[in-house]
Coordinates of C-alpha atoms in Angstrom, one line a residue:
X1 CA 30.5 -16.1 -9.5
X2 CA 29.6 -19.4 -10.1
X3 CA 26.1 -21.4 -10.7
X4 CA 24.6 -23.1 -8.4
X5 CA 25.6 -26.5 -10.7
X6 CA 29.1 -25.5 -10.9
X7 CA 29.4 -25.3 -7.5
X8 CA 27.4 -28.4 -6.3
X9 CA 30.6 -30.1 -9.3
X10 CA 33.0 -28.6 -7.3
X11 CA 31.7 -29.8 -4.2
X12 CA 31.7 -33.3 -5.3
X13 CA 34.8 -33.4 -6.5
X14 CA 36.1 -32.2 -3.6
X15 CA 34.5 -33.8 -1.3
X16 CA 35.7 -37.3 -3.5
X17 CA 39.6 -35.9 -2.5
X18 CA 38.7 -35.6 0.9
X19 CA 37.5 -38.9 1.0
X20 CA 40.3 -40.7 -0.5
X21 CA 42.9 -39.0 1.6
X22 CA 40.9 -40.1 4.7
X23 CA 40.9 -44.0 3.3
X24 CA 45.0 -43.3 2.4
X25 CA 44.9 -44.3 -0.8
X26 CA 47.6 -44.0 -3.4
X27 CA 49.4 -41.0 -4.1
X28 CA 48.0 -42.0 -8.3
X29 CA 44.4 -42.3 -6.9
X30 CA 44.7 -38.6 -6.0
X31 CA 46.1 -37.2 -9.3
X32 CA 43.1 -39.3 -10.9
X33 CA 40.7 -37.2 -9.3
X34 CA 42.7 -33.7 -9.8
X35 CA 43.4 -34.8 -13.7
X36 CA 39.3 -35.6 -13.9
X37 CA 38.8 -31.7 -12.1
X38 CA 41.4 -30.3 -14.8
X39 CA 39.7 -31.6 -17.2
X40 CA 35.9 -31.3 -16.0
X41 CA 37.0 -27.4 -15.5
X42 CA 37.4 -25.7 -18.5
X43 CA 33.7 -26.6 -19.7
X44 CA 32.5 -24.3 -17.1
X45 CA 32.4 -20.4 -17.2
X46 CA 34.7 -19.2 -14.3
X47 CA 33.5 -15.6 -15.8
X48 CA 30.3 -13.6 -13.9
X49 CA 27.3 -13.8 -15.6
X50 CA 26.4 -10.3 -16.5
X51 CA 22.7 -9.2 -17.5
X52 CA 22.5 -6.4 -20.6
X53 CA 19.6 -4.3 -18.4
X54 CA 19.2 -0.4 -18.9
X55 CA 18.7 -0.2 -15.3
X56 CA 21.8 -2.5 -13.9
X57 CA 23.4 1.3 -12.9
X58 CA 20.1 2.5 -11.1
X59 CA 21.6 4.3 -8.0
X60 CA 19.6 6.5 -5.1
X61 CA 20.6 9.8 -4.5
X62 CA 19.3 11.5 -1.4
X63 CA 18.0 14.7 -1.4
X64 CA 20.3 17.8 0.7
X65 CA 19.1 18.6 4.0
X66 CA 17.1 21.6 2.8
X67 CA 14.9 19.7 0.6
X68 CA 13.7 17.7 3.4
X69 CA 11.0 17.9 5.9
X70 CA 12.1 18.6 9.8
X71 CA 11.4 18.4 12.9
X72 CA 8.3 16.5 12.4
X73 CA 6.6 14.5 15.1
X74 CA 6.0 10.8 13.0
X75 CA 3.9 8.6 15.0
X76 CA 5.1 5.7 17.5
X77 CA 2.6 3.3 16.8
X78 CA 3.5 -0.1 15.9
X79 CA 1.1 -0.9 13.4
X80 CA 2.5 -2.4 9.9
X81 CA 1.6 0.3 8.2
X82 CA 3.8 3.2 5.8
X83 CA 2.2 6.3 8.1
X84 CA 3.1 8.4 4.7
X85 CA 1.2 9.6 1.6
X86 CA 2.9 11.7 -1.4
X87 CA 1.2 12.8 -4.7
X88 CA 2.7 15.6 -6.9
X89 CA 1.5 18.4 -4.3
X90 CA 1.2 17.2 -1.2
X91 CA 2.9 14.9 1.6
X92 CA 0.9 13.8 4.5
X93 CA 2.5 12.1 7.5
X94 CA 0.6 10.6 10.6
X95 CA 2.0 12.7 13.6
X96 CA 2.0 11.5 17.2
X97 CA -1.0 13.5 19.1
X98 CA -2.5 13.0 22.4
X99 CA -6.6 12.6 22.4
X100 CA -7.2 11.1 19.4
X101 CA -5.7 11.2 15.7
X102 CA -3.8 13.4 13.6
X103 CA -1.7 14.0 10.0
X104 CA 0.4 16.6 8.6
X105 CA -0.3 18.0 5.2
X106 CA 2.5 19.8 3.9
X107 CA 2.8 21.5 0.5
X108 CA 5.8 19.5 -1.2
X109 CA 7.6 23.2 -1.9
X110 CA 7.5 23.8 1.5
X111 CA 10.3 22.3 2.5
X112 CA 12.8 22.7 6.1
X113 CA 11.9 22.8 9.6
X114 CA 8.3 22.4 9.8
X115 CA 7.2 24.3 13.2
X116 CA 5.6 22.5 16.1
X117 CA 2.0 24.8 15.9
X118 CA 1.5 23.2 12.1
X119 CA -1.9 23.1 11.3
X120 CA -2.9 19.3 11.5
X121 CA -6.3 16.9 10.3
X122 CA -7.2 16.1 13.5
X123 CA -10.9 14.9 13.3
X124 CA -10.3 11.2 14.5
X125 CA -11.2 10.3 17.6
X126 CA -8.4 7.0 18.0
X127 CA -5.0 6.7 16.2
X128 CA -4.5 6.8 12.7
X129 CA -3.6 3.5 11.2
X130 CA -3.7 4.4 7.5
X131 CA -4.0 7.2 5.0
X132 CA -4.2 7.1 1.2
X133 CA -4.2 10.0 -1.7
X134 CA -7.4 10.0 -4.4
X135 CA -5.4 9.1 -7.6
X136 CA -7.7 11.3 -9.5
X137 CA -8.2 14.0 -7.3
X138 CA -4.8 15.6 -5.8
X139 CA -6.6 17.6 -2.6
X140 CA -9.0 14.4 -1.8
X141 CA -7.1 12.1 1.3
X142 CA -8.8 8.9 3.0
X143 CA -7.7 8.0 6.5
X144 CA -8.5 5.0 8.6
X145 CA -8.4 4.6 12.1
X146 CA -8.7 3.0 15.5
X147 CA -12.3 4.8 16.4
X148 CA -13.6 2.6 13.6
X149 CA -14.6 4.9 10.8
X150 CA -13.1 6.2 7.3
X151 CA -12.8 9.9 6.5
X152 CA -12.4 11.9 3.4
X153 CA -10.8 14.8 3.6
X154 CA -10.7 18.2 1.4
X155 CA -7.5 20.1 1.6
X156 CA -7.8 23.5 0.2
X157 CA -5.3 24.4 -2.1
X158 CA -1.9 25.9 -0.6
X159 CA -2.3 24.0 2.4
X160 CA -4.2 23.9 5.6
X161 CA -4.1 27.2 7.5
X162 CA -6.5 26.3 10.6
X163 CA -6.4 22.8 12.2
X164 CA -8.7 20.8 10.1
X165 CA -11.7 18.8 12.1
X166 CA -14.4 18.5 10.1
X167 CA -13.8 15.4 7.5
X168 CA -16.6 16.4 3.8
X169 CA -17.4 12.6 4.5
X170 CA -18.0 10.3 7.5
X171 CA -17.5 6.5 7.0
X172 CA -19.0 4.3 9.6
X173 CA -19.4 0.3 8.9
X174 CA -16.4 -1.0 10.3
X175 CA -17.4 -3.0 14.2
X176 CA -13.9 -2.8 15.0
X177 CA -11.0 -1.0 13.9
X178 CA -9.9 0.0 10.9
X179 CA -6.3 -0.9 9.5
X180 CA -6.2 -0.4 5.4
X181 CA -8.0 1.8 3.0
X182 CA -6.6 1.5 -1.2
X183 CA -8.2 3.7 -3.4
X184 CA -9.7 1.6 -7.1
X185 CA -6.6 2.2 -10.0
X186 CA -8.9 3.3 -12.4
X187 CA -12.5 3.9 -11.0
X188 CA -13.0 7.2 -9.3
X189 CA -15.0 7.4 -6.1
X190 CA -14.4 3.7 -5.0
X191 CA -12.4 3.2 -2.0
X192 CA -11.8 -0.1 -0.1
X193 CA -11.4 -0.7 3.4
X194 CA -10.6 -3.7 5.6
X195 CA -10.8 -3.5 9.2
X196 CA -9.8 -5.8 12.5
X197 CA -13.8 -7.5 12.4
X198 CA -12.2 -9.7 9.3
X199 CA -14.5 -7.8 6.4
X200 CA -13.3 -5.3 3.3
X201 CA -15.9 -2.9 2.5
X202 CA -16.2 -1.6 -0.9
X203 CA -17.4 2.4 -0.7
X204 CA -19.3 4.3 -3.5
X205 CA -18.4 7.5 -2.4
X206 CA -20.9 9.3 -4.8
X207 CA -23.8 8.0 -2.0
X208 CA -21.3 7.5 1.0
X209 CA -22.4 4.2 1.4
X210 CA -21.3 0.6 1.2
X211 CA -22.4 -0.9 -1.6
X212 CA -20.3 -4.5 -1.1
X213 CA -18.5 -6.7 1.7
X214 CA -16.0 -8.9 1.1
X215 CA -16.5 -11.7 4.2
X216 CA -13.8 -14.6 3.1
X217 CA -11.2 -14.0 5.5
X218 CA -11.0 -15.4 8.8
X219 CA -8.3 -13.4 10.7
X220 CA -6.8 -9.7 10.0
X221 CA -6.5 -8.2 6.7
X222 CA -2.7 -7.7 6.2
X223 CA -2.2 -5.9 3.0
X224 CA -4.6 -5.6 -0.2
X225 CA -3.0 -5.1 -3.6
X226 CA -5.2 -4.6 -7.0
X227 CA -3.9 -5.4 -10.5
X228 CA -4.0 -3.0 -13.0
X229 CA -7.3 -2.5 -14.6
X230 CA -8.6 -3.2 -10.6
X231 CA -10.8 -6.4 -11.6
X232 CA -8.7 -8.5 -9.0
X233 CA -8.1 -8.0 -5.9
X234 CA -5.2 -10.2 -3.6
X235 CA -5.3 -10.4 0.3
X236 CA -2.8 -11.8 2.8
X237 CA -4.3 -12.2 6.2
X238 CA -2.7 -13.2 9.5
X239 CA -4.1 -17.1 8.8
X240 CA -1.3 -17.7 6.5
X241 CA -3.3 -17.5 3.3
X242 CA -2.7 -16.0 -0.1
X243 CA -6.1 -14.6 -1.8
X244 CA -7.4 -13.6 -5.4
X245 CA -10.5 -12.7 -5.1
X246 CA -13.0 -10.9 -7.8
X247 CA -13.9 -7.7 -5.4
X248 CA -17.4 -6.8 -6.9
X249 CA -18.9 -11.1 -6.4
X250 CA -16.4 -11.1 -3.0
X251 CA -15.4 -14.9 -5.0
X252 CA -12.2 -16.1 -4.2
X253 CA -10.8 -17.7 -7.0
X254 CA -7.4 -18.8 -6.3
X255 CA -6.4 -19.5 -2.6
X256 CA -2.8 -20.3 -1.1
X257 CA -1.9 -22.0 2.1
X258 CA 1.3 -20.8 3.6
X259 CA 3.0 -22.4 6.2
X260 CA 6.4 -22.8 4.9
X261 CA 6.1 -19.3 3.6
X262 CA 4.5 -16.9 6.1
X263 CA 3.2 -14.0 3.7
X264 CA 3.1 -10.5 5.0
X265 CA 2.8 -8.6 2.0
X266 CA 1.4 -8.9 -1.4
X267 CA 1.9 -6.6 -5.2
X268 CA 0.4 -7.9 -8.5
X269 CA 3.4 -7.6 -10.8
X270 CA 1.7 -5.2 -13.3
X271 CA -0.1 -7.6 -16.5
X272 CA 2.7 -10.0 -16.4
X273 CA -0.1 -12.1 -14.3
X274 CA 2.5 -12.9 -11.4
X275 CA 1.7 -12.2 -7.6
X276 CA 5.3 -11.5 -5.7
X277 CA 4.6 -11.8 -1.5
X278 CA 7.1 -11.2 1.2
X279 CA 7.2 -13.0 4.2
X280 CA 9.1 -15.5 6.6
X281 CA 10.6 -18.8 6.3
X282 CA 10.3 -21.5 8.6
X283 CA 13.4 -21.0 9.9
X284 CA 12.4 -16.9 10.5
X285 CA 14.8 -15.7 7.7
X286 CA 13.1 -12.6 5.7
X287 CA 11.8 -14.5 2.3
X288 CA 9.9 -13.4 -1.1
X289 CA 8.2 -15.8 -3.5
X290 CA 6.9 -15.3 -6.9
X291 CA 3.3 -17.4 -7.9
X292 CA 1.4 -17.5 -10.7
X293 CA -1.7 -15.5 -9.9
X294 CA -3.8 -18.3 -12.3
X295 CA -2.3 -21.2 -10.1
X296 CA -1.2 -20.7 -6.6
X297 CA -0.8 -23.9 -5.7
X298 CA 3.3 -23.6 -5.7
X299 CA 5.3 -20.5 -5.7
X300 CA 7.5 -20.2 -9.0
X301 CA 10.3 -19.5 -6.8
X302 CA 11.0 -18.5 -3.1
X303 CA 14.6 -16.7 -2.5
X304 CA 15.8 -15.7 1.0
X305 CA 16.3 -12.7 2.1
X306 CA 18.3 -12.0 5.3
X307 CA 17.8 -12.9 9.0
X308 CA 16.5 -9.8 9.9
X309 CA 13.8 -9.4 11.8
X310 CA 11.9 -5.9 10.1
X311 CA 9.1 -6.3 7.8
X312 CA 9.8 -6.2 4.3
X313 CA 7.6 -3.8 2.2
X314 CA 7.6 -4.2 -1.6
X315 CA 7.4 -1.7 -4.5
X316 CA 6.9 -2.0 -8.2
X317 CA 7.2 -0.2 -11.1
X318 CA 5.2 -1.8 -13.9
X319 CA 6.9 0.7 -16.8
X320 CA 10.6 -0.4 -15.8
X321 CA 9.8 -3.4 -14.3
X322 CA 11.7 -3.1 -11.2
X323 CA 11.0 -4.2 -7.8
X324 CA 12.4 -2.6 -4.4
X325 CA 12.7 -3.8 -0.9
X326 CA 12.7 -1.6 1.9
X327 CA 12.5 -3.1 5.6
X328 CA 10.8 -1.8 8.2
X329 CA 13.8 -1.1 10.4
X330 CA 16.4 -1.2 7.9
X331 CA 18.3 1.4 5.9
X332 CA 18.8 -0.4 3.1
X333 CA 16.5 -0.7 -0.6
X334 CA 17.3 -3.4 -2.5
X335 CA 16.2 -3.6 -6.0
X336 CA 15.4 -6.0 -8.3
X337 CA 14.4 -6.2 -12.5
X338 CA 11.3 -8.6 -13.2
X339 CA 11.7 -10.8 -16.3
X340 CA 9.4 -13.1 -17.4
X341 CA 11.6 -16.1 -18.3
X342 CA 13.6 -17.7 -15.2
X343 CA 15.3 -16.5 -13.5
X344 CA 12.1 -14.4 -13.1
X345 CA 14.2 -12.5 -10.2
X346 CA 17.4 -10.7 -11.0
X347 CA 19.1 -8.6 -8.7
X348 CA 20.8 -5.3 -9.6
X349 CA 21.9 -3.3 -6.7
X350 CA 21.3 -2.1 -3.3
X351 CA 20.8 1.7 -1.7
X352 CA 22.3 1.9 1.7
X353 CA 21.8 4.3 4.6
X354 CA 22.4 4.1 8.4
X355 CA 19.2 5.5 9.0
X356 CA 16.7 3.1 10.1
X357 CA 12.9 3.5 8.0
X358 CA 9.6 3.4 10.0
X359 CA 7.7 3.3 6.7
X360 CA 8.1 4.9 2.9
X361 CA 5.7 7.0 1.0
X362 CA 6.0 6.6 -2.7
X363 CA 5.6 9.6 -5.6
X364 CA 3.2 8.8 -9.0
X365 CA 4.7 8.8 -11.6
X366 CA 3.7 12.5 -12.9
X367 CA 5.4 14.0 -10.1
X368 CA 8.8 12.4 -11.0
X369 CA 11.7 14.7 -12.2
X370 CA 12.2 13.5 -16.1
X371 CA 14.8 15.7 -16.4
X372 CA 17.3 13.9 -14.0
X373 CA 16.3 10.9 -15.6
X374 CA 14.3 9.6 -11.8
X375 CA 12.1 6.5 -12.3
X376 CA 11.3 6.4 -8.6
X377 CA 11.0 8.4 -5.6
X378 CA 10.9 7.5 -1.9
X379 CA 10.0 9.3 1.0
X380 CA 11.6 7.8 4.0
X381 CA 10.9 8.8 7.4
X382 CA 13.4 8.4 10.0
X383 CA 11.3 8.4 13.3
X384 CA 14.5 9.1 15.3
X385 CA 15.4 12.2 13.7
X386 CA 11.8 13.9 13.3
X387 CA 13.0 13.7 9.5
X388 CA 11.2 13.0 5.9
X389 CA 14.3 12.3 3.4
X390 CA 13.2 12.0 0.0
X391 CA 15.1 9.5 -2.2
X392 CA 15.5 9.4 -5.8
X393 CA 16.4 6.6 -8.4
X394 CA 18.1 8.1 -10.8
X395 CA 19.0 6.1 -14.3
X396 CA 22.4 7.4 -15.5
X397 CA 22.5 9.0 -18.5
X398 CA 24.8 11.7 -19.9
X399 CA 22.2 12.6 -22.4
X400 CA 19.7 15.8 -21.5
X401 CA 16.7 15.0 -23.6
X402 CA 13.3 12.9 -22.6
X403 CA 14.1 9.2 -22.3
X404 CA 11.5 7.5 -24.2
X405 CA 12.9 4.3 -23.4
X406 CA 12.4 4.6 -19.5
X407 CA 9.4 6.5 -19.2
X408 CA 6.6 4.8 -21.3
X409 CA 2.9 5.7 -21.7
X410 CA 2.0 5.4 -17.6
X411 CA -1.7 5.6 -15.8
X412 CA -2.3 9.1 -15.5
X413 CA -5.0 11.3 -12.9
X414 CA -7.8 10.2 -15.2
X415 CA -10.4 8.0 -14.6
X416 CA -11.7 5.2 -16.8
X417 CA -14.7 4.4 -15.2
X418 CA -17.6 5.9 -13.1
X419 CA -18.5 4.0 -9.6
X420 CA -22.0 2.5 -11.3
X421 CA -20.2 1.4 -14.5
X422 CA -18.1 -0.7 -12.9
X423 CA -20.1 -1.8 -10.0
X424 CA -22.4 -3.0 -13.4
X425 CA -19.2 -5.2 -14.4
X426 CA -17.1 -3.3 -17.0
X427 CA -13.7 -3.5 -16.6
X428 CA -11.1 -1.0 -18.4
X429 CA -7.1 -0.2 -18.8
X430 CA -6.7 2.7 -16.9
X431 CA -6.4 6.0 -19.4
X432 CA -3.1 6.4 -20.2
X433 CA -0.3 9.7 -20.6
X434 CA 2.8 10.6 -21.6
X435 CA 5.3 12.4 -19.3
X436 CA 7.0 14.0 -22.0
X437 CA 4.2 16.3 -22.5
X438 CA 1.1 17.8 -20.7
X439 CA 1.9 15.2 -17.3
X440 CA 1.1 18.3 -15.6
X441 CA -1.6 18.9 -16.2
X442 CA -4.2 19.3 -13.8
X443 CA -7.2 16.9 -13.1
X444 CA -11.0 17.9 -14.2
X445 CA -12.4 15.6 -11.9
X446 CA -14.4 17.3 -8.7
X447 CA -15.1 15.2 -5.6
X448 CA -19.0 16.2 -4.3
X449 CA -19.7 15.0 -0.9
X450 CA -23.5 12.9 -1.0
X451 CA -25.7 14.6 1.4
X452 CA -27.3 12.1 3.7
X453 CA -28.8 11.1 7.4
X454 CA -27.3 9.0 10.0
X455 CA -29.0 5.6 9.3
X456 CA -28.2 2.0 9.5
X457 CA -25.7 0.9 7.5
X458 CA -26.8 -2.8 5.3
X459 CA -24.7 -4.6 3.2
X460 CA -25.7 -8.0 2.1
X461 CA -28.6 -8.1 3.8
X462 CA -26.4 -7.7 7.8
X463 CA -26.4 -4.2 9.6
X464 CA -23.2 -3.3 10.0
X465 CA -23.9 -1.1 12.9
X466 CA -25.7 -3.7 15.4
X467 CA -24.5 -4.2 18.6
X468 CA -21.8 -6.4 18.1
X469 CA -19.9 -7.4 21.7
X470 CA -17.0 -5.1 22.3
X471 CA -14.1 -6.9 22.8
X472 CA -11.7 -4.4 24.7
X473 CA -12.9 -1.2 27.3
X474 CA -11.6 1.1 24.6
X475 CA -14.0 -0.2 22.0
X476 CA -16.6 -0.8 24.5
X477 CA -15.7 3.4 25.5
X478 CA -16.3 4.0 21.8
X479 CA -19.3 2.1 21.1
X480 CA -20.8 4.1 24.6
X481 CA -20.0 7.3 22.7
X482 CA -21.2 6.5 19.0
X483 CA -24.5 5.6 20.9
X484 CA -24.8 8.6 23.0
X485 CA -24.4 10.9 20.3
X486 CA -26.8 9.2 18.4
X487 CA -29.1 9.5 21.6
X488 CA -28.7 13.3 21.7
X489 CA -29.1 13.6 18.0
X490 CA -32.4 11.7 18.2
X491 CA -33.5 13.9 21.0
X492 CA -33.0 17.5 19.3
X493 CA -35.3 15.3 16.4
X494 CA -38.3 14.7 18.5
X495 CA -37.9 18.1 20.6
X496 CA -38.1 19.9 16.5
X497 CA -40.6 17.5 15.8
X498 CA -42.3 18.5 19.2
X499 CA -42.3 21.9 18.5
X500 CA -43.8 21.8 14.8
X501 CA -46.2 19.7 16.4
X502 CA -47.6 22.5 18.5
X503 CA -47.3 25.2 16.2
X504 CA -49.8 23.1 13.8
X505 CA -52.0 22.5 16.2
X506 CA -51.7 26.4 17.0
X507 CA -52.5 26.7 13.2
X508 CA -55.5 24.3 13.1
X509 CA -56.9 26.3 16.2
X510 CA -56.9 29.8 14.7
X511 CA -58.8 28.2 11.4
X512 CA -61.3 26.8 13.9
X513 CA -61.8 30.5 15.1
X514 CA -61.4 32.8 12.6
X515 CA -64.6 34.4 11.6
X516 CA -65.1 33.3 8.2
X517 CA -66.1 29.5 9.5
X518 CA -68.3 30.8 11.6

C-alpha cells in the first residue's frame, strides 16, 4: 500500500531506532525519533493508490466443458512455440504423429470430444514447429517445420473430410529448419519466415518465391513481432540482442545488447512507439522491460516477475491497451493496462487456474462475442488433459447494448496493400472496421497458388538451395531425400524429353519419304 519512497522513510527511521537502542542511549533520545516519525507521518498517504481504468474489473471466465475441444493429442515437443492457431472459423492445433508432421483443423462449432480417426494436415515430412492463419483469408494456414520448408494450406470450407497431404504451395529456402512464420498486418500474400540457418525470408506468395533475406542475426531467431502498419520489424535472437530492423532494406536501425536482461520475447506496443520484451534477470527471476523503440539504448523500466522458471509469452491489445502474461507452464494470466506517462506499467488483476498451459492461441478481434462484453479470448491447451479450454475476458457491464467505448474501429480482414506495392515502399494503416456492424462479414480476397518449376532458389544474389554441410544425420537424411527426388524428377524429364526426341525424328523421316519430295 505504500510507495516505494514511503517505505524507503520508514525504513530509515527505523532503522535510526534500532540503532540507538543498540548504542543505549537515553530513554528522550528515543521519543525524539518516534515524535520526528509522528510528525513525518501524516504527510504521507497510508490510503492505496487506486487507478480510475474501465478495465480494473477485467475478469476471465472459462468456457463449460461442452464448449471445449477433447481428447485431442497436442504435441510433446519442446520448442518455444504456441502449437495453436484460432481465427473466427477455424482452430488448428499441432497434434503428436509418428512419421513426420501433423495439425488438427477443427470447425470452431464443432465442439466436444474430437475422435482419434480426425482428419489431419499431414504433408510435412519432420515436426511441426509453427503454424499461423492468413489474416485476410480465413481458409489460408502457413506451417513451418523441422523438414525445412513452409506450406500453405487450403482448407475447404466445413472442414477437412479426408487427411489433407497435398499443401496449394511448397516453400523451400530454408538450409535448416524452420522455427517461425508471421503473416504481414496489412499486406496480403507476404509471409515471413526465420529458420535455425540464422536468415528471415520474406515470401511473395503471388510467385512463390523469395523476394528478400534478412541476414543480421547471428544465432536463432526467437520471436519476430511487426508494428502496426508492418514497416518495422523487431527480433530477439538467442545472442541476447534486441532488433528493429526495416524488413524490405534488411537495415537494422536500433540494436540492444542484453545481458542483464535476457530477452525471450518481443510485441510492439501498438503506435504508442514502445517495444515491451520478456525475459530473465541475472539472477534467473522471470522479468519484462519496456524501451523506446527510437532509442534502445536503456529500457524505460524492467519489473520482475516471479522465480519461475516457464517462459513468459506476451499479448496485447492495441484498442484497450492491455497487456497479458501467460507462462509456459503456468496457469496463471496476468494482465496489465499500458499508459503512456509513468508508471507506463500498471497492473490490474490476475486469472488463475491449476491447469498448467503448453502454449495459447489468440481469437481476432471479429470473432469476439460483443455481446458479453469479451475484449479477449484465449485458447489454452492443457497437454495433460488432451484438452483446448477457451478463455474469455469479459468487461463487466450490466448494460446490454454495443460498447463503443471498449471496442473501437479495429484492423479488419482487409488488406491495404498488394505484395508489389509495398515491396515498392508504400506503407499504409491497415483498413479499419467497426464490430458493431458488418464485422461479419466475409472476406473478398481469393488466395491463387503461382504455378511454377522446381528451380534454384536466389536471393541477394546466394542460392539458397546449395549444398550447405548438414550438421546432424537427420538433416543430412533429409538433404539425401530432397536430392533424390530431385534426381528422379530430372530423370522422368530427359526420359519425356527422350521420347519426343524420337518421335521428331520419326516425323523428319516420313517427310524425307513421302512421295511428294520425291
Amino acid at each position: 500500500f505504500f510507495s516505494t519512497k514511503q517505505c524507503e522513510a520508514i525504513s530509515r527511521y527505523f532503522t535510526s531506532w534500532l540503532c540507538a537502542a543498540q548504542k543505549r542511549l537515553s530513554y528522550l533520545t528515543l521519543l525524539d525519533y518516534c515524535k520526528n516519525l509522528r510528525t513525518f507521518a501524516p504527510q504521507m498517504s497510508w490510503r492505496p493508490q487506486y487507478r480510475s481504468s474501465k478495465f480494473r474489473n477485467v475478469y476471465g471466465k472459462v468456457a463449460n466443458r461442452e464448449h471445449c475441444f477433447d481428447g485431442i493429442p497436442i504435441t510433446k515437443n519442446v520448442h518455444d512455440n504456441h502449437f495453436c492457431a484460432v481465427n473466427a472459423k477455424f482452430l488448428a492445433i499441432v497434434t503428436e504423429s509418428a512419421g513426420g508432421g501433423s495439425f488438427l483443423v477443427i470447425p470452431l462449432e464443432q465442439t466436444g470430444r474430437i475422435e482419434p480417426n480426425y482428419p489431419k494436415v499431414c504433408g510435412h515430412q519432420g515436426n511441426v514447429l509453427d503454424i499461423k492463419w492468413n489474416p485476410f483469408i480465413e481458409n489460408i494456414i502457413a506451417s513451418c517445420s523441422e523438414d525445412t520448408s513452409v506450406r500453405i494450406w487450403e482448407i475447404p470450407e466445413g472442414g477437412l473430410k479426408q487427411n489433407m497431404t497435398e499443401a496449394v504451395l511448397e516453400l523451400f529456402g530454408h538450409s535448416r529448419r524452420v522455427g517461425l512464420v508471421e503473416w504481414h498486418p496489412t499486406t496480403n500474400n507476404i509471409l515471413f519466415s526465420a529458420g535455425y540457418d540464422y536468415k528471415v525470408l520474406i515470401w511473395n506468395l503471388d510467385i512463390g518465391e523469395p523476394v528478400k533475406m534478412i541476414d543480421c542475426h547471428t544465432d536463432v531467431i526467437l520471436c519476430m513481432s511487426f508494428n502496426t502498419d508492418g514497416s518495422l520489424l523487431s527480433t530477439t535472437c538467442k545472442d541476447k540482442k534486441l532488433r528493429v530492423i526495416e524488413p524490405r532494406s534488411g537495415k537494422v536501425l536500433q540494436e540492444a545488447s542484453c545481458k542483464n536482461h535476457r530477452v525471450n520475447r518481443v510485441v510492439f506496443l501498438g503506435n504508442v512507439k514502445r517495444l515491451l520484451t520478456t525475459g530473465v534477470s541475472r539472477w534467473n527471476t522471470r522479468q519484462i522491460a519496456l524501451w523506446d523503440q527510437e532509442d534502445l539504448a536503456m529500457p524505460l523500466i524492467e519489473e520482475e516477475i516471479d522465480g519461475l522458471s516457464g517462459l513468459l509469452f506476451p499479448f496485447y491489445d492495441a484498442d484497450t491497451h492491455m497487456l497479458y502474461l501467460a507462462g509456459k507452464g503456468d496457469g496463471n494470466i496476468r494482465y496489465y493496462e499500458i499508459s503512456t506517462e509513468k508508471p507506463y506499467l500498471n497492473y490490474l488483476m490476475e486469472f488463475r487456474s491449476p491447469a498448467p498451459q503448453k502454449g495459447l492461441g489468440v481469437m481476432p478481434k471479429y470473432g469476439l462475442d460483443v455481446s458479453a462484453c469479451e475484449v479477449f479470448r484465449f485458447y489454452k491447451l492443457v497437454t495433460l488433459k488432451g484438452l483446448i479450454e477457451p478463455i474469455s475476458m469479459i468487461v463487466p457491464r450490466r448494460s446490454e447494448t454495443y460498447q463503443e467505448d471498449i471496442y473501437p474501429m479495429t484492423p479488419g480482414i482487409e488488406p491495404a496493400l498488394t505484395p508489389d506495392e509495398w515491396l515498392s515502399g508504400m506503407n499504409r494503416d491497415p483498413v479499419l472496421m467497426s464490430l458493431k456492424e458488418g464485422y461479419k462479414k466475409a472476406s473478398k480476397v481469393v488466395f491463387k497458388a503461382p504455378i511454377r518449376e522446381k528451380k534454384s532458389v536466389v536471393v541477394n544474389g546466394i542460392d539458397l538451395l546449395e549444398n550447405v554441410p548438414p550438421r546432424t544425420e537427420n538433416e543430412l537424411l533429409r538433404m539425401f531425400f530432397r536430392q533424390q527426388d530431385e534426381i528422379r524428377r530430372l530423370k522422368d524429364e530427359l526420359s519425356q524429353k527422350d521420347i519426343r526426341i524420337r518421335q521428331l525424328q520419326l516425323e523428319l523421316k516420313n517427310l524425307r519419304n513421302s512421295p511428294k519430295n520425291n
